Tab-separated table of C-alpha atoms and ligand atoms in Angstrom:
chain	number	residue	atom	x	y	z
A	174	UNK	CA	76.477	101.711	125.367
A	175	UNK	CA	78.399	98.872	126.960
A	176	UNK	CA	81.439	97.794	125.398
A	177	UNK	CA	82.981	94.224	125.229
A	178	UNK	CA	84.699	91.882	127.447
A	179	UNK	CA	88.782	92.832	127.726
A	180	UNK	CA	91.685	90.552	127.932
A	181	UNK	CA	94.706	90.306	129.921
A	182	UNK	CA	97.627	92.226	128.214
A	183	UNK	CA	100.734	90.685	129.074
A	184	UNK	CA	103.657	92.008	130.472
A	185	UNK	CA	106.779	92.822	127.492
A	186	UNK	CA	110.010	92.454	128.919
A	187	UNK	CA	112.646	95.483	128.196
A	188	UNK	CA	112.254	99.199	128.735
A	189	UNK	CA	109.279	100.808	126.859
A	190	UNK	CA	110.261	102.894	124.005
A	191	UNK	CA	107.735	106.484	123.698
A	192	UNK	CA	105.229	106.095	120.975
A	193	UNK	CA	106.224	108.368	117.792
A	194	UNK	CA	103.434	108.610	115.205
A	195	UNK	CA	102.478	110.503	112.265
A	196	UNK	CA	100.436	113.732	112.697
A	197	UNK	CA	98.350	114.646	109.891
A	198	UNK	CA	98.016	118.066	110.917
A	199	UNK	CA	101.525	118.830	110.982
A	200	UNK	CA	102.630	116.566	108.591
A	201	UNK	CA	105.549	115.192	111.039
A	202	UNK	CA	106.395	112.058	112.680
A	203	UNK	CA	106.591	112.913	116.882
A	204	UNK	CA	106.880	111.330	120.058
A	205	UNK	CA	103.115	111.168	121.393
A	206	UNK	CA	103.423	112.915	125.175
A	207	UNK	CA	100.415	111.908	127.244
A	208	UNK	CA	100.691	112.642	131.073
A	209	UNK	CA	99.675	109.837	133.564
A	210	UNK	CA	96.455	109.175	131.619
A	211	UNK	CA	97.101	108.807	127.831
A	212	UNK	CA	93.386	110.373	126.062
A	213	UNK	CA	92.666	108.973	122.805
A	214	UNK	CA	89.568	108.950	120.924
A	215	UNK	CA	88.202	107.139	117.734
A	216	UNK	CA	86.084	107.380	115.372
A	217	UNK	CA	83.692	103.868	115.930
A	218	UNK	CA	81.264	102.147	113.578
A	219	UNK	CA	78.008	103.119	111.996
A	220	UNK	CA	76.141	100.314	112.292
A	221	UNK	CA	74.323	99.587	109.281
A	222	UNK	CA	76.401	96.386	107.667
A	223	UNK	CA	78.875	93.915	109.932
A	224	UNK	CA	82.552	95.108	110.176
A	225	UNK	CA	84.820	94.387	107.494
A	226	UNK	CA	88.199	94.270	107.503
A	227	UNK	CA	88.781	97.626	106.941
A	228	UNK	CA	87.346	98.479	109.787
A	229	UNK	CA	89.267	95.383	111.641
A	230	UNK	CA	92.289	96.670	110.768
A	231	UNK	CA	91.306	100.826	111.805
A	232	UNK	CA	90.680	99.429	115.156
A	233	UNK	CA	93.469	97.303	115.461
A	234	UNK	CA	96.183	100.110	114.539
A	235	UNK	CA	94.570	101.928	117.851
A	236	UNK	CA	94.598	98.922	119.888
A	237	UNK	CA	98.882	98.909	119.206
A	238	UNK	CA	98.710	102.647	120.232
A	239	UNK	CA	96.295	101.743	123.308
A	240	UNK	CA	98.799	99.004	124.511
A	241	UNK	CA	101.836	100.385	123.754
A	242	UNK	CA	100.844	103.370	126.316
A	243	UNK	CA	100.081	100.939	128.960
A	244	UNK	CA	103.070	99.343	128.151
A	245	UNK	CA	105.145	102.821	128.736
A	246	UNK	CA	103.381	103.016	132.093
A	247	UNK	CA	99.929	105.348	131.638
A	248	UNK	CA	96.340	104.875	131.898
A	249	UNK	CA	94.564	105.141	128.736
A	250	UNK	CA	91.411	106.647	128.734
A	251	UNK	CA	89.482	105.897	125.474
A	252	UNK	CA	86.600	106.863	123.844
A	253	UNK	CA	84.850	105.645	120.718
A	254	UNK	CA	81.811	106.575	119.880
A	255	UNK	CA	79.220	104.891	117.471
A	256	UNK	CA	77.087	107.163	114.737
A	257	UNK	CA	73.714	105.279	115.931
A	258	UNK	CA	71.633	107.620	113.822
A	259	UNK	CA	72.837	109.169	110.102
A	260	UNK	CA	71.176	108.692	106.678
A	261	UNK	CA	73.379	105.651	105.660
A	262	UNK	CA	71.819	103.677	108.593
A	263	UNK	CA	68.052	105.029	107.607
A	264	UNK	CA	68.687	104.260	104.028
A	265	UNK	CA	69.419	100.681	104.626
A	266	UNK	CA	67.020	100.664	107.122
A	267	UNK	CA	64.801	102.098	103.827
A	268	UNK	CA	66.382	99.846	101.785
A	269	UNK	CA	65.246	96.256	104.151
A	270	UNK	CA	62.113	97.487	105.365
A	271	UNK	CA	63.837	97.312	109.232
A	272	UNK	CA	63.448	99.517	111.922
A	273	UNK	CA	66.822	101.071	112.730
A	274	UNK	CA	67.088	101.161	115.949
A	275	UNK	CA	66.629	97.451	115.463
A	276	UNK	CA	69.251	97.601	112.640
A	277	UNK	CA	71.689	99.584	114.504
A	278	UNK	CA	71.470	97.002	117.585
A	279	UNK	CA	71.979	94.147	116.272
A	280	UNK	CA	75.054	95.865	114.278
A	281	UNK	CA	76.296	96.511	117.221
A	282	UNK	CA	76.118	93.371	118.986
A	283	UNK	CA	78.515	92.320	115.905
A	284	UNK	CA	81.132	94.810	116.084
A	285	UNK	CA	81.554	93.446	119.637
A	286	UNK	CA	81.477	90.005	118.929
A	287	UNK	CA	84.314	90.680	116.664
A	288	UNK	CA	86.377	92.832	118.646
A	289	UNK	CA	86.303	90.637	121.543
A	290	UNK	CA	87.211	87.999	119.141
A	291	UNK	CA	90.070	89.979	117.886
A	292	UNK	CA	90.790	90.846	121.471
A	293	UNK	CA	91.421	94.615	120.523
A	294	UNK	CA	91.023	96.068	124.094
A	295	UNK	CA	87.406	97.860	124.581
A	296	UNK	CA	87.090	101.678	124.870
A	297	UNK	CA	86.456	102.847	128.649
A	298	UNK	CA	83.361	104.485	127.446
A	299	UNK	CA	81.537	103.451	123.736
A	300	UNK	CA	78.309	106.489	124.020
A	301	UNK	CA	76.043	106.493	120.662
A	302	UNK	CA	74.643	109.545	118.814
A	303	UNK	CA	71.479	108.847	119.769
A	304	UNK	CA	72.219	108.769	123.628
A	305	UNK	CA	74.136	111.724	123.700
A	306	UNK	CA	71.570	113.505	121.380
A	307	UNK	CA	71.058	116.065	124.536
A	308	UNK	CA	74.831	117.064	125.475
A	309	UNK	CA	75.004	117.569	121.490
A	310	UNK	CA	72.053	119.711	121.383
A	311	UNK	CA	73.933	121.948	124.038
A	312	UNK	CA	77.186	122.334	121.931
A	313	UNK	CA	75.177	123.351	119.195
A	314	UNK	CA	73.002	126.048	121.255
A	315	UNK	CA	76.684	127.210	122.510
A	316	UNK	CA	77.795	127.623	118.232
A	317	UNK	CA	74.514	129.174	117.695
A	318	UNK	CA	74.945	131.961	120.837
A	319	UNK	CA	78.741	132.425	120.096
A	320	UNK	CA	78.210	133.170	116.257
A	321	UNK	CA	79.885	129.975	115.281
A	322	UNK	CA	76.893	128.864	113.707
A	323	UNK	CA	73.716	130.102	111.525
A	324	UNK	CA	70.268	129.142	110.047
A	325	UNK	CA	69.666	128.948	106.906
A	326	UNK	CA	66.343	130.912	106.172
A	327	UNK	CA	64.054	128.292	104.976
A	328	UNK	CA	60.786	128.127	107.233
A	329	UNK	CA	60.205	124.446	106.439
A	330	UNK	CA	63.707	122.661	106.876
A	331	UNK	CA	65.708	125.304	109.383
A	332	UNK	CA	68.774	123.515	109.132
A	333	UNK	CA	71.600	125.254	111.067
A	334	UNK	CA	75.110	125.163	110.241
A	335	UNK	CA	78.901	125.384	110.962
A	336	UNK	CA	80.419	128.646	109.811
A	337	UNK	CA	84.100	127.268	108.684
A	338	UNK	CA	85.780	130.769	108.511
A	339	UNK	CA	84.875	131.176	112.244
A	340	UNK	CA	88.197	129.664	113.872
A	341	UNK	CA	90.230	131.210	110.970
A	342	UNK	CA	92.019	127.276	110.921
A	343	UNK	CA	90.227	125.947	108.834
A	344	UNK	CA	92.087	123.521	106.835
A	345	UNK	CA	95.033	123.168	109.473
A	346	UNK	CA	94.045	119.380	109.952
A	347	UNK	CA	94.244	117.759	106.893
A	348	UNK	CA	95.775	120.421	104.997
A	349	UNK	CA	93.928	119.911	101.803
A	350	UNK	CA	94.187	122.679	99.770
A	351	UNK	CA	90.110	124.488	98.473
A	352	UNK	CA	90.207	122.024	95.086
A	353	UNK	CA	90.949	118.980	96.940
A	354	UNK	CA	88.355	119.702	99.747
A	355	UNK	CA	85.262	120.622	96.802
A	356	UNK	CA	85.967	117.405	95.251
A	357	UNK	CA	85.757	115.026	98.348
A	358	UNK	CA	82.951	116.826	100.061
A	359	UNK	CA	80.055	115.839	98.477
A	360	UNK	CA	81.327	111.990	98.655
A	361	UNK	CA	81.833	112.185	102.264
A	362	UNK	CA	78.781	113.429	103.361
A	363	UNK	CA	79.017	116.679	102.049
A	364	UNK	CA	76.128	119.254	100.719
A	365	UNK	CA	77.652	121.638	99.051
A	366	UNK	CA	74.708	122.398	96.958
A	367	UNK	CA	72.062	123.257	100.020
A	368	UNK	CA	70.984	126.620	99.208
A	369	UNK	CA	70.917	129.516	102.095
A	370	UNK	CA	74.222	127.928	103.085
A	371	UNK	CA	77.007	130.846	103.872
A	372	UNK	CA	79.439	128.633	102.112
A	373	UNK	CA	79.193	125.294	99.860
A	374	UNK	CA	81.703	123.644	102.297
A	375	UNK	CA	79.924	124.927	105.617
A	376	UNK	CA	78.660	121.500	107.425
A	377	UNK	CA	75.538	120.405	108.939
A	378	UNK	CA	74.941	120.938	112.829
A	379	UNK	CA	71.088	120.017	113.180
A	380	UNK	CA	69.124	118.725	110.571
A	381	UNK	CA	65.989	119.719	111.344
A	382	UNK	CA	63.085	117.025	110.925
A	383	UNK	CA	61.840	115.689	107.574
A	384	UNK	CA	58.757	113.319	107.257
A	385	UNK	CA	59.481	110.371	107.967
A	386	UNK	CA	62.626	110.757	109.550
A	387	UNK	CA	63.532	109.805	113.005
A	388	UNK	CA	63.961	113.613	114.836
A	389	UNK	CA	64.341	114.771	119.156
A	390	UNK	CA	62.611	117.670	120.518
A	391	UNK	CA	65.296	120.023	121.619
A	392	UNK	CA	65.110	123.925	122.134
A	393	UNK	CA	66.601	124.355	118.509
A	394	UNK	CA	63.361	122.996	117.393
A	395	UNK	CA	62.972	119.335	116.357
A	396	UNK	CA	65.245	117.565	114.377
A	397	UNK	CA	68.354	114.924	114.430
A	398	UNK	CA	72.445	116.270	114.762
A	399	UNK	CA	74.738	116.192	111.667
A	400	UNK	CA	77.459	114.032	112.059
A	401	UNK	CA	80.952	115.942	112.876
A	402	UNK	CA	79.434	117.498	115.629
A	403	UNK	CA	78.475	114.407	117.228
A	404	UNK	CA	82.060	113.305	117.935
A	405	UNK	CA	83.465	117.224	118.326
A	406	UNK	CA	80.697	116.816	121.279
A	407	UNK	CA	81.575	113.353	122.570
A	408	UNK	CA	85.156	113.852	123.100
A	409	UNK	CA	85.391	117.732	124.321
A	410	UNK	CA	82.778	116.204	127.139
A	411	UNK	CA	84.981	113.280	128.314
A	412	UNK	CA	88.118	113.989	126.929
A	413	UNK	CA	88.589	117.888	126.963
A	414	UNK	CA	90.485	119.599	124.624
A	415	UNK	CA	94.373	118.713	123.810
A	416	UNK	CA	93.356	114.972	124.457
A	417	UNK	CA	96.648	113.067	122.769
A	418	UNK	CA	95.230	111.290	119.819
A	419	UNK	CA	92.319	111.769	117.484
A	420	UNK	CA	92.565	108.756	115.607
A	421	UNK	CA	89.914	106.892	112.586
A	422	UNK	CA	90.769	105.908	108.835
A	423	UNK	CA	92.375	108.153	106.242
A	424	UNK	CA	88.770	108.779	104.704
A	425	UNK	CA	88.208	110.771	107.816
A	426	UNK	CA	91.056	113.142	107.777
A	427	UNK	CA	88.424	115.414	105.478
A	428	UNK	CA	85.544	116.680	105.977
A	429	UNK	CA	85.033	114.672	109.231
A	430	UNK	CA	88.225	115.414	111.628
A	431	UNK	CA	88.211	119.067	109.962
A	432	UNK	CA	85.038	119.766	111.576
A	433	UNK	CA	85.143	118.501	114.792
A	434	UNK	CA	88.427	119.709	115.834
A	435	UNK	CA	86.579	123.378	113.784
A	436	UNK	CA	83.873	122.577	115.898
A	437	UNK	CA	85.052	122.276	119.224
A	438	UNK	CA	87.805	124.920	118.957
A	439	UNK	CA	85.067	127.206	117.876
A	440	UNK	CA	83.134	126.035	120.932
A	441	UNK	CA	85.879	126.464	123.565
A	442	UNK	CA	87.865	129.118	121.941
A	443	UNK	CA	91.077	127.117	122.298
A	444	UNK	CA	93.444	125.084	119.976
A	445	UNK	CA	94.057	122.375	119.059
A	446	UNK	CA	91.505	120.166	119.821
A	447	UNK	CA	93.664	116.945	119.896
A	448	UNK	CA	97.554	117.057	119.611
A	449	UNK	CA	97.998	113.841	117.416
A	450	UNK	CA	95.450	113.650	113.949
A	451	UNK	CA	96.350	109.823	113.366
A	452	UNK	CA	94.921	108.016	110.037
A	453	UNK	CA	95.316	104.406	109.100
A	454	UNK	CA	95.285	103.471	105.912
A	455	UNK	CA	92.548	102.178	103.555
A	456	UNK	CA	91.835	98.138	102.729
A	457	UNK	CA	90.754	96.705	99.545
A	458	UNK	CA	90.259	93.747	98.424
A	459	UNK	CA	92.636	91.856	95.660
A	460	UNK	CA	93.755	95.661	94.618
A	461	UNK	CA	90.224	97.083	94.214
A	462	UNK	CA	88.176	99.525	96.915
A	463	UNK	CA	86.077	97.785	99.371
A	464	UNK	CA	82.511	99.034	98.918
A	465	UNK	CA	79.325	97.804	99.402
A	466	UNK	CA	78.695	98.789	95.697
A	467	UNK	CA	81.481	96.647	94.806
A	468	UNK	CA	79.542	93.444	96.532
A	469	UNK	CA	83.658	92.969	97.437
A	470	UNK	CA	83.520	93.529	101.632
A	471	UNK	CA	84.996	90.589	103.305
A	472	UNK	CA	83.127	90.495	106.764
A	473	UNK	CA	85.124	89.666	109.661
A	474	UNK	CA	82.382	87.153	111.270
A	475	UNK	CA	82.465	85.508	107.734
A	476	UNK	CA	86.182	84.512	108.064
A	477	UNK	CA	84.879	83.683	111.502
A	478	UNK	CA	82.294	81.404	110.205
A	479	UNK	CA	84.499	80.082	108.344
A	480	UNK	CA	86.674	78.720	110.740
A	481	UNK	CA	89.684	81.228	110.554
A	482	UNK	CA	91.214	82.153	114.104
A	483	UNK	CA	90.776	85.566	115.185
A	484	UNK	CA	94.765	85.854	115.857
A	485	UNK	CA	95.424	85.057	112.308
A	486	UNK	CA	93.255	87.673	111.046
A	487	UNK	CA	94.874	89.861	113.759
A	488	UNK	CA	98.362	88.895	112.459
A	489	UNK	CA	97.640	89.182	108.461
A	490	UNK	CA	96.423	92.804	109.200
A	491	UNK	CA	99.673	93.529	111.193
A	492	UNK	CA	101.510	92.181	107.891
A	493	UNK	CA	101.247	95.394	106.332
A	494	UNK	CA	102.399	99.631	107.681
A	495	UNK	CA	99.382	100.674	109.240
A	496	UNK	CA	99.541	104.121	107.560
A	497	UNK	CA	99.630	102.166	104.196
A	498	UNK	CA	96.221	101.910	101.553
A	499	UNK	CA	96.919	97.968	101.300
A	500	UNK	CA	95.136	94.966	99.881
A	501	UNK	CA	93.765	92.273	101.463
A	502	UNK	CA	94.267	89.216	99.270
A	503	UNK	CA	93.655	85.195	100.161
A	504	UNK	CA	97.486	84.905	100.251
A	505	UNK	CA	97.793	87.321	103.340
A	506	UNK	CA	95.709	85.504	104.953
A	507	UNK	CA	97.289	82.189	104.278
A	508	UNK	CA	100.424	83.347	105.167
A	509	UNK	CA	99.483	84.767	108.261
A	510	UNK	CA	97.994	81.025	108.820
A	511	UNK	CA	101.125	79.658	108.365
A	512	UNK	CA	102.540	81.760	110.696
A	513	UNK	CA	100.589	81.530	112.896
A	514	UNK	CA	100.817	78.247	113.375
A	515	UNK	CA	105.107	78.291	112.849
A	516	UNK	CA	104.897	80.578	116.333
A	517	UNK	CA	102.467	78.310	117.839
A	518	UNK	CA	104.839	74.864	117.247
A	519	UNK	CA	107.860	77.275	118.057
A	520	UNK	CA	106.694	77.905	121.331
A	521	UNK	CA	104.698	74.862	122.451
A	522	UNK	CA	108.883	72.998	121.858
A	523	UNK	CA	109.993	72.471	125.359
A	524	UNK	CA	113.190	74.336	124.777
A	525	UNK	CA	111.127	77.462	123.573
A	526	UNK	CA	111.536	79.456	120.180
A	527	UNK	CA	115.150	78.595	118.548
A	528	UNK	CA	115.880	82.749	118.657
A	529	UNK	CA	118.283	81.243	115.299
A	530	UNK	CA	115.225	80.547	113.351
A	531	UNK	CA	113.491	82.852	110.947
A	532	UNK	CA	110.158	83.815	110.551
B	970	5CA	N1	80.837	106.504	112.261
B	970	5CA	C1	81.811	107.106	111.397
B	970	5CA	C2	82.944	107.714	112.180
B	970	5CA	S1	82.379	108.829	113.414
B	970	5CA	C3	82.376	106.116	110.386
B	970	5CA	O1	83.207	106.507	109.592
B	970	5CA	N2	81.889	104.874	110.454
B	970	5CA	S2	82.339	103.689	109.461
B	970	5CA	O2	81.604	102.519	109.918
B	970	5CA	O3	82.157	104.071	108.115
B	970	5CA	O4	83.865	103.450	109.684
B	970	5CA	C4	84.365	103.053	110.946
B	970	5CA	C5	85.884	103.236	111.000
B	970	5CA	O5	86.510	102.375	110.045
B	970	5CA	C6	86.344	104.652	110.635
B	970	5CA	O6	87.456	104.995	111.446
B	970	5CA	C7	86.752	104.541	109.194
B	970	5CA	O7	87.727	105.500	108.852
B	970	5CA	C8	87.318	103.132	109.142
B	970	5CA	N3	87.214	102.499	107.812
B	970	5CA	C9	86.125	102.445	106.999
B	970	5CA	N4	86.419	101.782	105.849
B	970	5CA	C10	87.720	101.389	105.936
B	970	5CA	C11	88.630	100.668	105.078
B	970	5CA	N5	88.241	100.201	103.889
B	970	5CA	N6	89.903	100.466	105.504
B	970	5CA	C12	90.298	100.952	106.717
B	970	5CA	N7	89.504	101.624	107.572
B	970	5CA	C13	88.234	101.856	107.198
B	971	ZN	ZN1	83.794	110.426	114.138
């Protein structure tokens, strides 16, 4: 897909310090260590609502890491993908009588509306699901051959799925211990219920097609890709494995970043798939989740609307520790306002900022 329009990022005086961030997977705070080119990838958008700012502030967190490496001297190369076909998109889809492809477009067109607007820096390449449905289909054929995957018997719906005891990692990512991972699964995605499955935690590699449903022809027979394996897929291909940062919100770290490192280490026979797990933390809204249940999502091209400047919202998102669940309230943003506009008088004086002054 094509990304946005970049900006200029502007040259910071002083020596650049090296990048430390917290690794889920080892629980530690360490210096990142990217060669010439720095490889990140993250998770992007599924485009079935506008962003919010939650997602705003996911994105933004990965722009600092993006420009802090080209600050320290590398070439970034980074890859986000977008999850152009999954059920939440059909059920909305469903749900407004739309097609989704139509949906998912004009989704899309959003999210890079608002990044532009945000000026977080665009990804060198930005491939959907659906475009990359072929190089997926070959991963999975791989998993199939290698024993890394299975079918369930069921002559109608031959689903086939991810064996989790295959690496003998499992679990290394986010470290959640068996209770923790039964309770989340099912809310992120999860089936643990589907019978013929090996295990109730195993995950969905190719859904194979249901009425109605959009499906490909492929030589495992014709059906649509489950989601983990669609970004274990994208990055191995561009990124290879031990790329520096695999980075999304905390509501990723399981079962979503279990699997596709799981699935690409079980693919390449290799570990780890990226060196750096990085999560930021979760927005709500005035101290409640953000959910579309909730009717509480605060759209970024609402505040837009609304006349707020992009480098406000920016700045009242940089307010809090990116690694933080935080709130976002009316008073962040009218303090970041203020701001704002304090920095802006400071350094339109003609004698500059008074370096005295506080913030
Ligand atoms: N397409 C998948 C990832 S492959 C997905 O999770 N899409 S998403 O649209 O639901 O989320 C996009 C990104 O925003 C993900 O990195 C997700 O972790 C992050 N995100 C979602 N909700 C929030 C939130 N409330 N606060 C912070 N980040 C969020
Ligand atoms: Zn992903």
């Amino acid at each position: 897909m094509q990304t946005w329009s970049s900006v200029a990022v502007p040259r910071v005086p002083g020596r650049p310090r090296p990048l430390r961030l917290y690794d889920t997977a080892t629980g530690q705070l360490r210096p990142t260590a990217p060669g010439r080119v720095a490889r990140m990838y993250v998770c992007g958008i599924t485009p079935y609502d506008a962003t919010h700012i939650g997602h705003a502030a996911t994105y933004l967190a990965f722009d600092l890491v993006y420009r802090q490496w080209l600050d320290a001297g590398h070439e970034v190369h980074y890859v986000q993908n977008v999850t152009d076909i999954d059920d939440p998109l059909l059920e909305r889809a469903d749900r407004d009588d739309e097609d989704w492809v139509e949906l998912g477009r004009r989704e899309v067109d959003r999210f890079r509306a608002d990044m532009a607007a945000l000026r977080v820096l665009p990804p060198r390449e930005f491939p959907g699901a659906v475009e990359t449905v072929p190089e997926i289909v070959e991963v999975i054929a791989k998993l199939l051959a290698n024993g890394a995957a299975y079918r369930v018997d069921d002559p109608e719906y031959p689903d086939i799925y991810f064996d989790r005891t295959f690496t003998g990692r499992f679990g290394y990512e986010s470290n959640y211990d068996e209770a923790t991972m039964t309770a989340v699964f099912p809310d992120r995605g999860g089936d643990p219920d589907r019978p013929g499955k090996r295990d109730p935690l195993d995950a969905l590699l190719w859904r194979a097609a249901r009425p109605g449903e959009p499906a490909w022809e492929s030589e495992l027979g014709t059906g649509r890709p489950g989601w983990h394996i669609e970004c274990s897929a994208i990055a191995v291909n561009r990124l290879g494995l031990g790329f520096d940062v695999q980075g999304g919100g905390s509501d990723l770290a399981f079962p979503h970043h279990e699997f596709s490192a799981a699935h690409a280490e079980a693919l390449l026979g290799e570990h780890p798939f990226a060196r750096h797990y990085v999560h930021a933390g979760m927005l709500g809204l005035d101290g409640e989740k953000m959910s579309k249940s909730q009717g509480n999502l605060v759209f970024v091209a609402r505040l837009r609307e609304q006349g707020v400047d992009p480098a406000a919202i920016r700045l009242a998102l940089f307010a809090g520790h990116y690694r933080d669940d935080r709130s976002w309230t009316d008073g962040l943003l009218a303090d970041a306002r203020a701001r704002l506009n304090r920095w802006r008088e400071a350094v339109a004086l003609p004698s500059g900022p008074d370096a005295e002054a506080t913030v």
